[in-house]
Amino acid sequence: MIRGLYTAASGMMTEKIKQETMANNMSNLSTSGYKRDQSVVSSFPHMLLSSQERSAGFMRLPALGSINLGALVEENITQHSQGQLKQTDSPLDFGLEGEGFFAVMTPDGVRYTRSGHFLRDSQGNLVTDQGHRVLGEGEEPLVIPGEDIQVDGEGNITSRDQQVGRMLLAEFENPETLRKEGSNLFNVTEGTQLVNQEGLNTTLHQGFLEGANVDLAQEISQAMTALRAYEMNQRVIQTQDELLSKCANEVGSLR
Amino acid sequence: MINILKSGTAGMRGESLKIDNISNNVSNVNTYGFKKRDVNFSDLLYQGKEQRGTPVAQETTTGLMPQTGRGSQVTGNSLNLKSGSFVETNRSLDVAIEGDGFFGVEREEGAIAYTREGAFSLDEEGFLVNSRGYRLMGELNPLPPEGGLEGIEINSRGEVFVEFPQENQEGEDNRERVLLGRLDLFTFDNPAGLASLGGNLLEATEASGEALPGNPEEGDLGSLRQGFLEGSNVNLMEEMSQLILSQRYFQLNSRSLRYADEMWAMANQMKR
């Protein structure tokens, strides 16, 4: 009985985490370059249940079958599928088609982003709307002139037919190992492997922004399911409570 | 639960700001020289879920602990400097800029404001002023009182000429053409960072950098077109579709708020 209580409670907590993840996805529907998270739930390790009986002086443990004691969040996976490219006509908006990322310099080091809404600051640096400098080839921050910026699909920046730099695009063998840091930034982790610069398969579109890859209908239907699953687990706890109450107050009562 | 509430609130706040911005853009769909603003979003912090007592896996295939986000934030609303369409007015004091420059006008306290609206008129001393009555920047002499509005010519290089009739001894109509001066145009390192003052005026900020003065047809400042005005760069279709989306996104976030509320109620009702 006590086991069952915690099984249901773990279900409630898991559904709550799922709901949190989806609330965050929905909150970022307008965030350019946002990649949705998906909670993956699995069950606790199975265990074998056996009954204890004593016959003729020694223990026998006949197996009753397996049981598992609840659910847990296995992973929160970021889905790196392509978001919709929306035309903005601003010369410093860039959308990526493919699996690449822009590289930016933050006070904590190099970070990667899919949000290509850039600005030119008063020193001529190309910066993100958070003020982080966008990196070019050789991880050098990009400085661009103020007029006539043209960027081709590979990231070559030209101004008045003069090449002024090249945007650094990064692709990863295993983008699922990237970690979100907020402010549209991703950080690499131990297992992350960069793809060679020659093997890039990303096209850059000037004057476009990539929308979030969150699907409204999917998100809301999953949120409803999670809500009802939460409710069901709550009912299970109530039932368990009633059973315990029967045990304590009716079976054990001395009239 | 509090996290779901916060994500939902953050989303609602962001979307309502976006709707505010859209309504301002739409109400200026007929304002000459108006530049619309775009709202930009980013996600907020992420928090790991590996606290004690939370059912999360201790080892994962990617080696990353599950983390959940805390909603979204508005990172700014920058000017969209896309050029508006030109409207022919045939008025001699209407000027449109074909390029990236801004007109400068001098406000009351000597402060300078910038505008793309080129509907000018003359004040009582003969100086060119904008619709608010602020004098236009440039090396300009006032128009002599005998000159009429019809005789004013502003060429693509920003030079202002005035022609006024002068009868010579033979009684022939011999028009005289006088150069009054030249208009200034201004550009900025980051024009998207200009602040709006209202009245179609913009102000330089730390983000935009100092104004860089110049004359028309220099660099990317652009050339002038007399008899035209630049329309607003707001595209009604685009704004409307954005409005529909933002409204639905707002509803969706209010839905996640309600879900959190309901879940909380369920947790509270466990022990009746």
Short mmCIF file of C-alpha atoms in Angstrom, two decimals:
data_model
loop_
_atom_site.label_atom_id
_atom_site.label_comp_id
_atom_site.label_asym_id
_atom_site.label_seq_id
_atom_site.Cartn_x
_atom_site.Cartn_y
_atom_site.Cartn_z
CA MET A 1 0.00 0.00 0.00
CA ILE A 2 2.76 2.41 0.94
CA ARG A 3 4.54 1.39 -2.29
CA GLY A 4 1.47 2.32 -4.30
CA LEU A 5 1.31 5.77 -2.76
CA TYR A 6 4.76 6.67 -3.92
CA THR A 7 4.17 5.12 -7.34
CA ALA A 8 1.24 7.46 -7.88
CA ALA A 9 3.14 10.43 -6.42
CA SER A 10 6.05 9.85 -8.80
CA GLY A 11 3.51 9.82 -11.63
CA MET A 12 2.19 13.19 -10.51
CA MET A 13 5.66 14.69 -10.27
CA THR A 14 6.57 13.36 -13.70
CA GLU A 15 3.46 14.83 -15.27
CA LYS A 16 4.25 18.12 -13.57
CA ILE A 17 7.72 18.20 -15.15
CA LYS A 18 6.18 17.37 -18.53
CA GLN A 19 3.71 20.21 -18.07
CA GLU A 20 6.56 22.58 -17.15
CA THR A 21 8.41 21.65 -20.33
CA MET A 22 5.33 22.24 -22.46
CA ALA A 23 4.52 25.53 -20.72
CA ASN A 24 8.02 26.67 -21.63
CA ASN A 25 7.55 25.57 -25.24
CA MET A 26 4.30 27.50 -25.46
CA SER A 27 5.86 30.54 -23.84
CA ASN A 28 8.49 30.56 -26.59
CA LEU A 29 6.16 30.31 -29.57
CA SER A 30 7.36 33.73 -30.77
CA THR A 31 11.05 33.19 -29.99
CA SER A 32 13.07 33.07 -33.18
CA GLY A 33 15.28 30.01 -33.47
CA TYR A 34 13.70 28.33 -30.46
CA LYS A 35 13.89 24.52 -30.41
CA ARG A 36 11.22 22.66 -28.50
CA ASP A 37 11.95 20.35 -25.61
CA GLN A 38 10.28 17.01 -25.17
CA SER A 39 10.19 15.13 -21.88
CA VAL A 40 10.84 11.42 -22.21
CA VAL A 41 9.29 9.41 -19.41
CA SER A 42 10.27 5.89 -18.49
CA SER A 43 9.41 3.55 -15.67
CA PHE A 44 11.49 2.89 -12.59
CA PRO A 45 13.54 -0.33 -12.78
CA HIS A 46 11.41 -3.44 -12.55
CA MET A 47 11.65 -5.58 -9.47
CA LEU A 48 10.56 -9.09 -8.81
CA LEU A 49 7.86 -9.54 -6.26
CA SER A 50 7.80 -12.74 -4.29
CA SER A 51 5.78 -13.93 -1.38
CA GLN A 52 7.37 -15.09 1.80
CA GLU A 53 6.08 -18.29 3.21
CA ARG A 54 7.54 -20.63 5.68
CA SER A 55 6.87 -24.27 5.40
CA ALA A 56 8.51 -27.17 7.18
CA GLY A 57 11.03 -24.87 8.76
CA PHE A 58 12.70 -23.28 5.74
CA MET A 59 11.95 -20.24 3.64
CA ARG A 60 10.43 -20.51 0.20
CA LEU A 61 10.19 -17.51 -2.05
CA PRO A 62 7.70 -18.22 -4.83
CA ALA A 63 7.80 -15.46 -7.45
CA LEU A 64 4.61 -13.48 -7.95
CA GLY A 65 5.71 -11.51 -10.98
CA SER A 66 7.42 -8.23 -11.63
CA ILE A 67 6.34 -4.78 -10.53
CA ASN A 68 7.74 -1.35 -11.04
CA LEU A 69 7.44 1.46 -8.64
CA GLY A 70 6.56 4.48 -10.69
CA ALA A 71 7.71 6.72 -13.47
CA LEU A 72 10.61 9.10 -13.91
CA VAL A 73 11.75 11.69 -16.41
CA GLU A 74 14.44 9.99 -18.43
CA GLU A 75 15.53 12.97 -20.49
CA ASN A 76 14.42 16.36 -21.70
CA ILE A 77 15.39 16.11 -25.33
CA THR A 78 15.74 19.22 -27.46
CA GLN A 79 14.35 18.63 -30.91
CA HIS A 80 16.55 20.26 -33.52
CA SER A 81 14.07 20.07 -36.36
CA GLN A 82 13.84 22.96 -38.81
CA GLY A 83 11.62 25.92 -37.88
CA GLN A 84 9.68 27.91 -40.43
CA LEU A 85 11.63 30.64 -42.20
CA LYS A 86 9.80 33.96 -42.13
CA GLN A 87 10.70 36.87 -44.37
CA THR A 88 11.54 40.09 -42.52
CA ASP A 89 13.43 42.02 -45.24
CA SER A 90 15.84 43.36 -42.66
CA PRO A 91 19.40 43.01 -44.06
CA LEU A 92 20.75 41.89 -40.70
CA ASP A 93 18.22 39.12 -40.09
CA PHE A 94 19.47 35.67 -40.97
CA GLY A 95 17.67 32.35 -41.09
CA LEU A 96 19.45 29.01 -41.19
CA GLU A 97 18.28 26.11 -43.25
CA GLY A 98 19.95 22.91 -42.12
CA GLU A 99 21.53 21.87 -38.87
CA GLY A 100 24.03 24.69 -38.44
CA PHE A 101 24.37 27.31 -35.72
CA PHE A 102 25.77 30.83 -35.52
CA ALA A 103 28.70 31.19 -33.15
CA VAL A 104 28.67 34.13 -30.72
CA MET A 105 31.12 35.31 -28.07
CA THR A 106 29.67 35.70 -24.58
CA PRO A 107 31.53 36.67 -21.39
CA ASP A 108 31.59 32.91 -20.61
CA GLY A 109 33.07 31.87 -23.94
CA VAL A 110 31.79 30.75 -27.33
CA ARG A 111 28.10 29.84 -27.50
CA TYR A 112 25.88 28.81 -30.39
CA THR A 113 22.51 30.15 -31.46
CA ARG A 114 19.89 29.65 -34.18
CA SER A 115 18.37 33.08 -33.65
CA GLY A 116 19.73 35.29 -36.43
CA HIS A 117 18.31 38.67 -35.42
CA PHE A 118 21.51 40.70 -35.45
CA LEU A 119 22.33 44.38 -35.18
CA ARG A 120 25.31 46.54 -35.94
CA ASP A 121 26.41 48.35 -32.78
CA SER A 122 27.90 51.85 -32.67
CA GLN A 123 31.44 50.40 -32.99
CA GLY A 124 30.53 48.52 -36.16
CA ASN A 125 30.42 45.07 -34.54
CA LEU A 126 27.80 42.59 -35.62
CA VAL A 127 26.00 41.68 -32.38
CA THR A 128 22.97 39.68 -31.28
CA ASP A 129 20.06 41.52 -29.68
CA GLN A 130 21.58 40.58 -26.30
CA GLY A 131 24.80 42.36 -27.25
CA HIS A 132 26.95 39.25 -27.82
CA ARG A 133 29.38 39.59 -30.72
CA VAL A 134 28.84 37.32 -33.70
CA LEU A 135 31.92 35.34 -34.69
CA GLY A 136 33.43 35.04 -38.15
CA GLU A 137 36.04 32.73 -39.55
CA GLY A 138 38.78 31.77 -37.09
CA GLU A 139 36.47 32.70 -34.20
CA GLU A 140 37.23 36.37 -34.77
CA PRO A 141 34.37 38.76 -33.96
CA LEU A 142 32.87 40.25 -37.10
CA VAL A 143 33.14 43.96 -37.86
CA ILE A 144 31.02 45.12 -40.77
CA PRO A 145 30.66 48.42 -42.62
CA GLY A 146 27.39 50.30 -42.25
CA GLU A 147 26.24 50.14 -45.82
CA ASP A 148 25.17 47.64 -48.45
CA ILE A 149 25.63 44.34 -46.64
CA GLN A 150 25.07 41.26 -48.77
CA VAL A 151 25.45 37.77 -47.34
CA ASP A 152 25.33 34.68 -49.53
CA GLY A 153 24.13 31.20 -48.63
CA GLU A 154 27.53 30.16 -47.27
CA GLY A 155 27.93 33.14 -44.99
CA ASN A 156 30.31 35.25 -47.11
CA ILE A 157 29.68 38.90 -46.29
CA THR A 158 30.24 41.44 -49.04
CA SER A 159 29.83 45.18 -49.04
CA ARG A 160 30.10 47.09 -52.35
CA ASP A 161 31.46 43.94 -54.03
CA GLN A 162 34.27 43.71 -51.47
CA GLN A 163 34.42 40.67 -49.22
CA VAL A 164 34.48 41.92 -45.63
CA GLY A 165 34.30 38.63 -43.76
CA ARG A 166 32.65 35.30 -43.44
CA MET A 167 30.19 34.21 -40.83
CA LEU A 168 31.23 31.19 -38.79
CA LEU A 169 28.64 28.46 -39.02
CA ALA A 170 28.96 25.40 -36.82
CA GLU A 171 27.35 22.02 -37.25
CA PHE A 172 27.44 19.18 -34.79
CA GLU A 173 27.55 15.41 -35.24
CA ASN A 174 25.31 15.01 -32.22
CA PRO A 175 23.26 18.18 -31.67
CA GLU A 176 21.26 16.37 -28.97
CA THR A 177 24.24 16.81 -26.65
CA LEU A 178 23.99 20.61 -26.84
CA ARG A 179 22.71 22.22 -23.68
CA LYS A 180 20.31 25.16 -23.62
CA GLU A 181 21.46 28.12 -21.56
CA GLY A 182 18.65 30.61 -22.12
CA SER A 183 18.85 33.82 -24.18
CA ASN A 184 18.63 31.58 -27.28
CA LEU A 185 22.11 30.21 -26.56
CA PHE A 186 23.37 26.62 -26.71
CA ASN A 187 26.55 25.38 -25.07
CA VAL A 188 28.60 22.35 -26.00
CA THR A 189 29.05 19.51 -23.51
CA GLU A 190 31.70 16.83 -23.15
CA GLY A 191 30.38 14.54 -25.85
CA THR A 192 29.71 17.18 -28.50
CA GLN A 193 31.56 16.79 -31.78
CA LEU A 194 31.90 19.54 -34.37
CA VAL A 195 31.47 18.73 -38.05
CA ASN A 196 34.42 19.72 -40.24
CA GLN A 197 34.00 23.14 -41.86
CA GLU A 198 34.26 21.51 -45.33
CA GLY A 199 31.35 19.21 -44.64
CA LEU A 200 28.79 21.88 -43.77
CA ASN A 201 25.30 21.36 -45.10
CA THR A 202 23.66 24.58 -43.95
CA THR A 203 22.29 27.37 -46.13
CA LEU A 204 22.01 30.91 -44.82
CA HIS A 205 19.12 33.13 -45.90
CA GLN A 206 19.51 36.88 -45.53
CA GLY A 207 16.34 38.80 -44.67
CA PHE A 208 14.71 35.81 -43.02
CA LEU A 209 14.24 34.67 -39.43
CA GLU A 210 13.62 31.13 -38.30
CA GLY A 211 10.50 30.72 -36.19
CA ALA A 212 10.16 28.36 -33.25
CA ASN A 213 9.66 24.71 -34.19
CA VAL A 214 6.81 24.36 -31.70
CA ASP A 215 3.61 22.85 -33.07
CA LEU A 216 0.55 24.39 -31.39
CA ALA A 217 -1.79 21.42 -31.78
CA GLN A 218 0.76 18.89 -30.64
CA GLU A 219 1.68 20.95 -27.60
CA ILE A 220 -1.87 21.58 -26.42
CA SER A 221 -3.00 17.99 -26.91
CA GLN A 222 0.01 16.73 -24.98
CA ALA A 223 -0.63 19.28 -22.24
CA MET A 224 -4.22 18.05 -21.94
CA THR A 225 -3.06 14.45 -21.73
CA ALA A 226 -0.53 15.36 -19.06
CA LEU A 227 -3.20 17.20 -17.08
CA ARG A 228 -5.56 14.22 -17.12
CA ALA A 229 -2.76 11.79 -16.29
CA TYR A 230 -1.94 13.99 -13.33
CA GLU A 231 -5.59 13.83 -12.27
CA MET A 232 -5.65 10.05 -12.58
CA ASN A 233 -2.59 9.70 -10.40
CA GLN A 234 -4.21 11.96 -7.85
CA ARG A 235 -7.27 9.65 -7.84
CA VAL A 236 -5.01 6.67 -7.27
CA ILE A 237 -3.52 8.38 -4.24
CA GLN A 238 -7.02 9.05 -2.90
CA THR A 239 -7.97 5.41 -3.42
CA GLN A 240 -4.84 4.26 -1.65
CA ASP A 241 -5.66 6.61 1.17
CA GLU A 242 -9.15 5.14 1.46
CA LEU A 243 -7.72 1.62 1.53
CA LEU A 244 -5.29 2.58 4.26
CA SER A 245 -8.12 4.19 6.16
CA LYS A 246 -10.17 1.01 5.92
CA CYS A 247 -7.22 -0.96 7.21
CA ALA A 248 -6.66 1.29 10.16
CA ASN A 249 -10.24 2.13 11.11
CA GLU A 250 -12.36 -0.82 10.09
CA VAL A 251 -10.21 -3.94 9.95
CA GLY A 252 -8.34 -2.98 13.07
CA SER A 253 -11.25 -1.60 15.03
CA LEU A 254 -12.17 -3.17 18.36
CA ARG A 255 -15.85 -2.89 18.86
CA MET B 1 3.57 24.40 -10.47
CA ILE B 2 4.88 27.87 -9.79
CA ASN B 3 7.19 27.35 -12.79
CA ILE B 4 4.31 26.58 -15.13
CA LEU B 5 2.55 29.69 -13.86
CA LYS B 6 5.68 31.76 -14.48
CA SER B 7 6.24 30.40 -18.00
CA GLY B 8 2.60 31.09 -18.83
CA THR B 9 2.73 34.61 -17.41
CA ALA B 10 5.96 35.38 -19.22
CA GLY B 11 4.45 34.19 -22.50
CA MET B 12 1.30 36.24 -21.95
CA ARG B 13 3.29 39.35 -21.07
CA GLY B 14 5.45 38.97 -24.17
CA GLU B 15 2.52 38.37 -26.50
CA SER B 16 0.54 41.29 -25.09
CA LEU B 17 3.56 43.54 -25.66
CA LYS B 18 3.70 42.25 -29.21
CA ILE B 19 0.01 42.98 -29.68
CA ASP B 20 0.57 46.52 -28.32
CA ASN B 21 3.34 46.95 -30.84
CA ILE B 22 1.23 45.60 -33.71
CA SER B 23 -1.61 47.97 -32.85
CA ASN B 24 0.81 50.89 -32.91
CA ASN B 25 2.14 49.77 -36.28
CA VAL B 26 -1.36 49.34 -37.68
CA SER B 27 -2.55 52.73 -36.45
CA ASN B 28 0.39 54.30 -38.32
CA VAL B 29 -0.31 52.55 -41.59
CA ASN B 30 -1.01 55.94 -43.18
CA THR B 31 1.67 57.97 -41.41
CA TYR B 32 4.20 59.31 -43.90
CA GLY B 33 7.77 58.28 -43.15
CA PHE B 34 6.72 55.91 -40.36
CA LYS B 35 9.05 53.01 -39.58
CA LYS B 36 7.47 50.04 -37.90
CA ARG B 37 8.97 48.23 -34.94
CA ASP B 38 9.51 44.50 -34.54
CA VAL B 39 9.40 42.72 -31.18
CA ASN B 40 12.07 40.10 -30.55
CA PHE B 41 11.92 37.28 -28.04
CA SER B 42 14.39 34.94 -26.40
CA ASP B 43 14.05 32.10 -23.93
CA LEU B 44 14.85 32.54 -20.24
CA LEU B 45 17.01 30.51 -17.89
CA TYR B 46 16.94 26.74 -17.63
CA GLN B 47 17.01 24.81 -14.40
CA GLY B 48 18.23 21.28 -13.86
CA LYS B 49 15.75 18.83 -12.39
CA GLU B 50 18.22 16.72 -10.45
CA GLN B 51 17.04 17.82 -6.99
CA ARG B 52 16.45 15.11 -4.44
CA GLY B 53 13.02 13.58 -4.42
CA THR B 54 12.28 14.48 -8.05
CA PRO B 55 11.79 11.39 -10.19
CA VAL B 56 14.48 11.92 -12.85
CA ALA B 57 16.96 9.45 -14.28
CA GLN B 58 20.43 9.51 -12.79
CA GLU B 59 22.09 8.47 -16.04
CA THR B 60 21.00 9.44 -19.51
CA THR B 61 22.16 8.47 -22.98
CA THR B 62 23.46 11.97 -23.72
CA GLY B 63 24.91 12.47 -20.26
CA LEU B 64 22.74 15.55 -19.76
CA MET B 65 20.45 15.92 -16.78
CA PRO B 66 16.89 16.87 -17.65
CA GLN B 67 16.26 20.61 -17.39
CA THR B 68 13.17 22.73 -17.85
CA GLY B 69 12.93 26.32 -19.01
CA ARG B 70 11.41 29.30 -17.27
CA GLY B 71 9.52 30.96 -20.10
CA SER B 72 10.39 33.73 -22.51
CA GLN B 73 11.34 37.38 -22.48
CA VAL B 74 11.14 40.30 -24.86
CA THR B 75 14.67 41.35 -25.79
CA GLY B 76 13.75 44.55 -27.57
CA ASN B 77 11.68 46.18 -30.22
CA SER B 78 13.95 47.53 -32.90
CA LEU B 79 13.08 49.78 -35.80
CA ASN B 80 12.51 48.03 -39.09
CA LEU B 81 14.18 50.31 -41.64
CA LYS B 82 12.67 48.77 -44.72
CA SER B 83 11.76 51.58 -47.10
CA GLY B 84 8.10 52.49 -47.51
CA SER B 85 6.47 52.91 -50.89
CA PHE B 86 6.67 56.37 -52.49
CA VAL B 87 3.50 58.37 -52.93
CA GLU B 88 3.36 61.09 -55.56
CA THR B 89 1.95 64.35 -54.17
CA ASN B 90 3.25 66.91 -56.72
CA ARG B 91 3.75 69.37 -53.88
CA SER B 92 6.99 71.28 -54.27
CA LEU B 93 7.90 70.98 -50.59
CA ASP B 94 7.34 67.22 -50.29
CA VAL B 95 10.61 65.34 -50.40
CA ALA B 96 11.26 61.61 -50.12
CA ILE B 97 14.64 60.00 -49.41
CA GLU B 98 15.68 57.16 -51.68
CA GLY B 99 18.31 55.61 -49.43
CA ASP B 100 19.20 55.16 -45.76
CA GLY B 101 19.51 58.79 -44.60
CA PHE B 102 17.34 60.82 -42.25
CA PHE B 103 16.41 64.50 -42.29
CA GLY B 104 17.47 66.44 -39.23
CA VAL B 105 15.26 69.03 -37.54
CA GLU B 106 16.11 71.38 -34.70
CA ARG B 107 13.75 71.15 -31.75
CA GLU B 108 13.01 73.86 -29.18
CA GLU B 109 15.99 73.39 -26.86
CA GLY B 110 18.46 73.11 -29.71
CA ALA B 111 18.26 69.34 -29.56
CA ILE B 112 18.24 67.58 -32.92
CA ALA B 113 15.64 65.03 -33.94
CA TYR B 114 15.61 62.89 -37.07
CA THR B 115 12.78 62.01 -39.37
CA ARG B 116 11.99 60.30 -42.67
CA GLU B 117 8.85 62.38 -43.13
CA GLY B 118 9.58 64.95 -45.83
CA ALA B 119 6.42 67.05 -45.78
CA PHE B 120 7.86 70.51 -45.31
CA SER B 121 6.46 74.02 -45.30
CA LEU B 122 7.80 77.51 -44.72
CA ASP B 123 7.68 79.43 -41.47
CA GLU B 124 7.09 83.18 -41.25
CA GLU B 125 10.82 83.93 -41.73
CA GLY B 126 11.03 81.81 -44.85
CA PHE B 127 12.85 78.80 -43.39
CA LEU B 128 11.91 75.24 -44.30
CA VAL B 129 10.13 73.57 -41.37
CA ASN B 130 8.60 70.13 -40.84
CA SER B 131 4.97 69.46 -39.93
CA ARG B 132 5.73 70.29 -36.30
CA GLY B 133 7.28 73.63 -37.17
CA TYR B 134 10.88 72.57 -36.43
CA ARG B 135 13.51 73.98 -38.76
CA LEU B 136 15.24 71.68 -41.17
CA MET B 137 19.01 71.16 -40.78
CA GLY B 138 21.29 72.24 -43.59
CA GLU B 139 23.11 75.26 -44.90
CA LEU B 140 19.96 77.02 -45.93
CA ASN B 141 19.15 80.68 -46.41
CA PRO B 142 15.58 81.76 -45.82
CA LEU B 143 13.37 82.14 -48.84
CA PRO B 144 13.08 85.76 -49.93
CA PRO B 145 9.58 87.10 -49.34
CA GLU B 146 8.94 87.73 -53.04
CA GLY B 147 9.51 84.04 -53.97
CA GLY B 148 6.50 81.79 -54.29
CA LEU B 149 6.13 78.15 -53.34
CA GLU B 150 5.75 77.13 -56.99
CA GLY B 151 9.25 78.33 -57.80
CA ILE B 152 11.03 76.06 -55.31
CA GLU B 153 13.10 73.25 -56.73
CA ILE B 154 14.87 70.64 -54.63
CA ASN B 155 17.11 68.42 -56.70
CA SER B 156 18.31 64.90 -55.95
CA ARG B 157 21.53 66.26 -54.42
CA GLY B 158 19.52 68.23 -51.85
CA GLU B 159 20.21 71.64 -53.34
CA VAL B 160 17.32 74.05 -52.91
CA PHE B 161 16.72 76.57 -55.71
CA VAL B 162 14.13 79.25 -55.93
CA GLU B 163 12.96 80.94 -59.09
CA PHE B 164 11.19 84.21 -58.98
CA PRO B 165 9.98 86.34 -61.86
CA GLN B 166 12.00 89.45 -62.64
CA GLU B 167 10.92 91.73 -65.38
CA ASN B 168 13.81 93.32 -67.27
CA GLN B 169 13.69 96.62 -69.14
CA GLU B 170 12.08 95.14 -72.26
CA GLY B 171 9.20 93.83 -70.17
CA GLU B 172 10.15 90.18 -70.87
CA ASP B 173 9.55 87.59 -68.20
CA ASN B 174 13.11 86.70 -67.29
CA ARG B 175 13.14 84.21 -64.45
CA GLU B 176 16.05 84.23 -62.04
CA ARG B 177 17.21 81.04 -60.35
CA VAL B 178 18.86 81.44 -56.94
CA LEU B 179 20.56 78.72 -54.89
CA LEU B 180 19.30 78.88 -51.32
CA GLY B 181 21.52 76.15 -49.94
CA ARG B 182 21.76 72.43 -49.45
CA LEU B 183 19.93 70.04 -47.14
CA ASP B 184 21.79 67.79 -44.72
CA LEU B 185 21.06 64.12 -44.28
CA PHE B 186 22.16 61.99 -41.35
CA THR B 187 23.00 58.36 -40.90
CA PHE B 188 23.80 56.18 -37.89
CA ASP B 189 25.98 53.21 -37.11
CA ASN B 190 22.94 51.38 -35.81
CA PRO B 191 19.79 53.15 -36.98
CA ALA B 192 17.66 50.30 -35.57
CA GLY B 193 18.58 51.62 -32.11
CA LEU B 194 16.99 55.05 -32.59
CA ALA B 195 14.36 56.04 -30.02
CA SER B 196 10.93 57.32 -31.05
CA LEU B 197 9.94 60.74 -29.76
CA GLY B 198 6.44 60.79 -31.18
CA GLY B 199 5.37 63.20 -33.86
CA ASN B 200 7.27 61.11 -36.41
CA LEU B 201 10.58 62.11 -34.85
CA LEU B 202 13.48 59.90 -33.81
CA GLU B 203 16.27 60.60 -31.37
CA ALA B 204 19.86 59.36 -31.26
CA THR B 205 20.63 57.03 -28.35
CA GLU B 206 23.69 55.27 -26.99
CA ALA B 207 22.63 52.20 -28.95
CA SER B 208 22.30 54.02 -32.26
CA GLY B 209 25.54 56.00 -31.89
CA GLU B 210 26.15 59.63 -32.83
CA ALA B 211 24.56 61.01 -35.98
CA LEU B 212 26.94 61.11 -38.95
CA PRO B 213 26.08 64.17 -41.05
CA GLY B 214 26.42 64.29 -44.81
CA ASN B 215 24.73 65.47 -47.95
CA PRO B 216 22.40 63.60 -50.27
CA GLU B 217 24.07 61.37 -52.87
CA GLU B 218 27.04 60.73 -50.58
CA GLY B 219 27.57 57.13 -49.59
CA ASP B 220 24.36 55.33 -48.73
CA LEU B 221 22.56 58.46 -47.57
CA GLY B 222 20.41 58.36 -50.67
CA SER B 223 19.10 60.89 -53.12
CA LEU B 224 16.06 63.12 -52.77
CA ARG B 225 12.86 63.01 -54.81
CA GLN B 226 10.83 66.19 -54.89
CA GLY B 227 7.06 65.90 -55.12
CA PHE B 228 7.00 62.52 -53.40
CA LEU B 229 6.43 61.36 -49.85
CA GLU B 230 7.56 58.08 -48.36
CA GLY B 231 4.63 56.03 -47.12
CA SER B 232 4.63 53.97 -43.96
CA ASN B 233 6.51 50.67 -44.23
CA VAL B 234 3.75 48.83 -42.37
CA ASN B 235 2.27 45.96 -44.35
CA LEU B 236 -1.31 45.51 -43.20
CA MET B 237 -1.58 41.85 -44.25
CA GLU B 238 1.57 40.95 -42.40
CA GLU B 239 0.53 42.82 -39.25
CA MET B 240 -2.91 41.22 -39.28
CA SER B 241 -1.56 37.70 -39.61
CA GLN B 242 0.90 38.48 -36.82
CA LEU B 243 -1.99 39.77 -34.72
CA ILE B 244 -3.97 36.56 -35.21
CA LEU B 245 -0.95 34.47 -34.27
CA SER B 246 -0.11 36.55 -31.20
CA GLN B 247 -3.69 36.40 -30.00
CA ARG B 248 -3.72 32.61 -30.26
CA TYR B 249 -0.33 32.35 -28.58
CA PHE B 250 -1.65 34.52 -25.78
CA GLN B 251 -4.65 32.22 -25.37
CA LEU B 252 -2.43 29.18 -25.36
CA ASN B 253 -0.28 30.62 -22.59
CA SER B 254 -3.35 31.50 -20.56
CA ARG B 255 -4.35 27.87 -21.06
CA SER B 256 -1.12 26.63 -19.54
CA LEU B 257 -1.80 28.98 -16.63
CA ARG B 258 -5.20 27.39 -16.15
CA TYR B 259 -3.75 23.90 -16.34
CA ALA B 260 -1.28 24.77 -13.60
CA ASP B 261 -4.10 26.16 -11.50
CA GLU B 262 -6.17 23.03 -11.99
CA MET B 263 -3.22 20.79 -11.16
CA TRP B 264 -2.60 22.75 -8.01
CA ALA B 265 -6.23 22.40 -7.02
CA MET B 266 -5.98 18.64 -7.56
CA ALA B 267 -2.91 18.44 -5.36
CA ASN B 268 -4.77 20.37 -2.67
CA GLN B 269 -7.85 18.16 -2.92
CA MET B 270 -5.91 14.98 -2.34
CA LYS B 271 -6.73 15.05 1.35
CA ARG B 272 -10.33 16.17 1.81
#
